[in-house]
Amino acid sequence: MEKQPRLLCSQLSVGGRVCDVTLSSSFLSWREVVDSSKKRTAANVYGPLKAAGSHCVPVCEIIAIQETEEDCPSTNVGKWQKVPQNPAGSNQHAFTVSYVERTLKHRWRCSEVTLHCPDRKLCLQWVQAIREQLALLTIRPKRLLVYINPHGGKQRGKRIYEQKVAPIFSRASITTDVIVTERANHARDHLKTEADLKKYDGVVCVGGDGMFSEIMHGLISRTQCDSGVDQSCADETLIPCGLRIGIIPAGSTDCICYATVGCNDPVTSALHIVVGDSQPLDVCSVHQNNAFLRYSVSLLGYGFYGDVLMDSERKRWMGPARYDISGVKTFLSHRYYEGTISFLPADGSVGTPRDKIQCRSGCNICQLPSADKAVYKVEDSISETENKDVWQVIRGKFLAINAACMSCACPRSPKGLSPSAHLADGTADLILVRKCSRLDFLRHLLRHTNKNDQFDHPFVEVYRVRQFRFTPRYQETDSELDLREAEGSSSKHFFTQICREHQACSCAPTHSSWNCDGEILPHGAIQVRVHCQLIKLFARGIEEQSVFEDPSYALCAI
Ligand SMILES: Nc1ncnc2c1ncn2[C@@H]1O[C@H](COP(=O)(O)OP(=O)(O)OP(=O)(O)O)[C@@H](O)[C@H]1O
Ligand SMILES: CCCCCCCCCCCCC/C=C/[C@@H](O)[C@H](CO)NC(C)=O
Ligand SMILES: [Ca+2]
C-alpha cells in the first residue's frame, strides 16, 4: 500500500492517553505514545487496526466531525461549565470524529472518538483539515428524497427511519425531503411524474422489496420518458438512471438489500448511503409481445414461487410469517406446470451459475468491459453464426421456473437462490426445476438454507442467460403445438401421458403466475431481457474479509 503524505500530525489526547495523531488524504490514524522505557510488544506496535491503542480510519469512512464542548455539571446544581482536563489546568479543546466501524455479519455501526487538543487554535486547525478532506468526497449525497412505506414488513418503517436513520443523516449534514406513502404506488407515481429530481442526489426507500420495486419503476420510467425512449418496445436500449437508490430495509424479505449489502440492517444501509457507495445493478425488463409489463432485479419465479406469493398476498395481515405458511401450503400442493422456455445463453466470460465464484465488492466479472458482457445488438439474437447467439429451447413439466438476476440472498436463504449470480454482469441465472417427487423437491428447497449445492440434482438445470421467453402450454399457438406433436406425440398420447404421470406423483397440471420481485404478474407468457447496470444503489456489494482486519493495512497507513 502506498504511503500517503501527512497533512497534519500532532500529539493529542484520546481517552486520557497521549496519542500521535496523523491525517493524510486517505486516513485518520491515532496511536498511543509508548514510553520508550517500557518494552515494546508486537501487539502494541504492529497489532491489527484496533489492537493496543493503534487505530486507523479511512477518510472516506468518516461520517462527520464537530468541535466538542467539554461540559459537565458543576457543583452548583443545574449549572454546566467547561472542565479543565489537561495537567496544566487550562481549558481543554476537543473535536469528535464519527466514523464507520465494522461489526459482525457485514453490519456497520457509527462509532465516535473525541480527540483533546492543548489549545483552541490547534483544535480548529484539525477540524478544518478534516472538513476539507470530507469536502473532496463529492460522491457523497447532500440532499435525498425519502419515501417511507408505513405498512411494509412489521409496519415499523416510520419508526425505523425516525429512530435509526434520520439521526445519522442529520449528523452527516444530509438534508432530506420525506414522504410517507398513503397508498400502494404513491412513490412510483410521484417519481414518475411529479418529483423535481434535479434537487436530489439520490432517492431512498424505507420498506421491503415491493417498495424498492416501486422506486425503481418510478425512476426507470421517468428516465426513459425524459430521454424519449419507449419502454414498451422490448428491443429498446434503455437509458441508465442517474440517481442512486438507497434501501433502508423494513420489509418482509429485504432480499435486494441483503444481497447487495450482506445484511438487512437499517443503520448499516444508512451508513452506506452517507459514505456515498455506488453499486450498479442489472435490471430485467418483462414484456408480453410489445406490451411492457414490469422490471425485476431479483426473482422472477413461475410455479412454486409464483404460487407462494399468490397465496401469501391473501395473508398480508400475518406480516413476514405469511411466506412460511404459504411456502408449506404450496409445497404440499405440489403443482407442476407445462410449457416452453427458450433462452439466449450468456457469453462464457461471465462464468457459469455453478462455478462457485461469488459476486463480492469490486467483483471482477461485473467490471469486465461491457463488450464482453451482455450488451449486444438486437440483430445478434437472430444471427446463428456464433453459438452464443443461438436460442436454445426446452420443453417440459416444471415445479418451478426461476430467473435470478442476483443471488437473491436473504435471511431465509443466506446464500440465495443462485449463489453465484452477479449483481451487474448483464445476465440472469435461469433455474428449471423439473417435475419430481415431493421428497426430491424438499431436498432441493432445503439446500437453499444450508451449504449444499441446490443445483446438484438430476431434475434441476441452471443456465446463465441474457434473454429468455416462457410460454405456458395452454398459451402455445397452434403452430407451436403442431411442432410439439410433430416431435413425437399425438395429442391423445400427450393427455394420457399427463394423467398417467399425475397418478404417479399425485400432482395436478394447472396455471401459475409470475412472482416478480414479490409482486404478482398474472401473465403466463413473457419475454425477459437483462439490461446491464441499468440502475445504481447506495451499496458496495458484499464485502469479503474486510481489508481493515489486515494488520499490514494499519501498519502502512500510520
Ligand atoms: N401507504 C401504503 N399503503 C399500502 N400499501 C403500500 C403503501 N406504500 C407502499 N405500499 C405497497 O406495499 C407493498 C409491500 O411493501 P414492502 O415491500 O415495503 O413490504 P413487504 O412486502 O412486507 O416486504 P418484502 O417486499 O421485502 O417481502 C408494496 O407493493 C408497496 O407498493
Ligand atoms: C418447505 C421448506 C421450504 C424451505 C425453503 C427455503 C427457500 C427460501 C428461498 C427464498 C428465496 C427468496 C427470493 C426472494 C424473493 C423476493 O423477491 C420476494 C419479495 O420480497 N420474496 C418472496 C418470498 O417471494
Ligand atoms: Ca446479473
CSV table of C-alpha atoms and ligand atoms in Angstrom, one decimal, residues 208-210 252-256 298-300 304-305 308-309 312 322-324 327-328 331 407-410 412-413 416-417 442 445-446 448-449 515-519, ligand 2:
chain,number,residue,atom,x,y,z
A,208,GLY,CA,-39.2,-4.1,1.6
A,209,ASP,CA,-38.6,-5.4,-1.9
A,210,GLY,CA,-42.0,-4.3,-3.1
A,252,SER,CA,-40.5,-9.0,5.0
A,253,THR,CA,-37.8,-10.5,2.8
A,254,ASP,CA,-35.5,-7.5,2.1
A,255,CYS,CA,-33.7,-9.6,-0.5
A,256,ILE,CA,-32.4,-6.7,-2.6
A,298,SER,CA,-34.1,-10.2,-8.0
A,299,LEU,CA,-36.5,-13.1,-8.6
A,300,LEU,CA,-38.8,-13.8,-11.5
A,304,PHE,CA,-43.6,-22.6,-6.9
A,305,TYR,CA,-42.6,-19.0,-6.1
A,308,VAL,CA,-46.3,-18.9,-2.7
A,309,LEU,CA,-46.7,-15.2,-3.5
A,312,SER,CA,-49.2,-15.1,0.8
A,322,ARG,CA,-47.1,-15.3,5.7
A,323,TYR,CA,-44.3,-16.6,3.4
A,324,ASP,CA,-43.6,-19.5,5.7
A,327,GLY,CA,-44.5,-21.9,1.5
A,328,VAL,CA,-45.5,-25.0,3.3
A,331,PHE,CA,-45.1,-27.2,-1.2
A,407,SER,CA,-28.1,-14.2,-5.8
A,408,CYS,CA,-31.4,-13.4,-4.1
A,409,ALA,CA,-29.7,-14.0,-0.7
A,410,CYS,CA,-32.0,-13.1,2.2
A,412,ARG,CA,-34.3,-17.1,4.9
A,413,SER,CA,-31.7,-18.3,2.4
A,416,GLY,CA,-29.7,-17.3,-2.1
A,417,LEU,CA,-31.5,-18.9,-5.0
A,442,LEU,CA,-38.0,-30.8,-0.5
A,445,LEU,CA,-35.6,-26.5,-1.3
A,446,LEU,CA,-33.7,-27.3,1.9
A,448,HIS,CA,-31.3,-23.2,-0.1
A,449,THR,CA,-30.8,-23.0,3.6
A,515,ASN,CA,-43.5,-13.7,-8.8
A,516,CYS,CA,-41.7,-10.5,-10.0
A,517,ASP,CA,-39.6,-9.3,-7.1
A,518,GLY,CA,-42.5,-10.1,-4.8
A,519,GLU,CA,-45.3,-8.6,-6.9
B,2,LIG,C1,-40.6,-26.4,2.9
B,2,LIG,C2,-39.2,-25.9,3.1
B,2,LIG,C3,-39.0,-24.6,2.5
B,2,LIG,C4,-37.6,-24.1,2.6
B,2,LIG,C5,-37.5,-23.1,1.5
B,2,LIG,C6,-36.4,-22.1,1.7
B,2,LIG,C7,-36.2,-21.3,0.4
B,2,LIG,C8,-36.1,-19.9,0.7
B,2,LIG,C9,-35.7,-19.2,-0.6
B,2,LIG,C10,-36.1,-17.8,-0.5
B,2,LIG,C11,-35.8,-17.0,-1.8
B,2,LIG,C12,-36.4,-15.7,-1.8
B,2,LIG,C13,-36.1,-15.0,-3.0
B,2,LIG,C14,-36.6,-13.6,-2.9
B,2,LIG,C15,-37.7,-13.1,-3.5
B,2,LIG,C16,-38.2,-11.7,-3.3
B,2,LIG,O1,-38.1,-11.0,-4.5
B,2,LIG,C17,-39.6,-11.8,-2.9
B,2,LIG,C18,-40.1,-10.4,-2.5
B,2,LIG,O2,-39.6,-10.0,-1.3
B,2,LIG,N1,-39.8,-12.6,-1.7
B,2,LIG,C19,-40.5,-13.8,-1.8
B,2,LIG,C20,-40.6,-14.6,-0.6
B,2,LIG,O3,-41.1,-14.1,-2.8
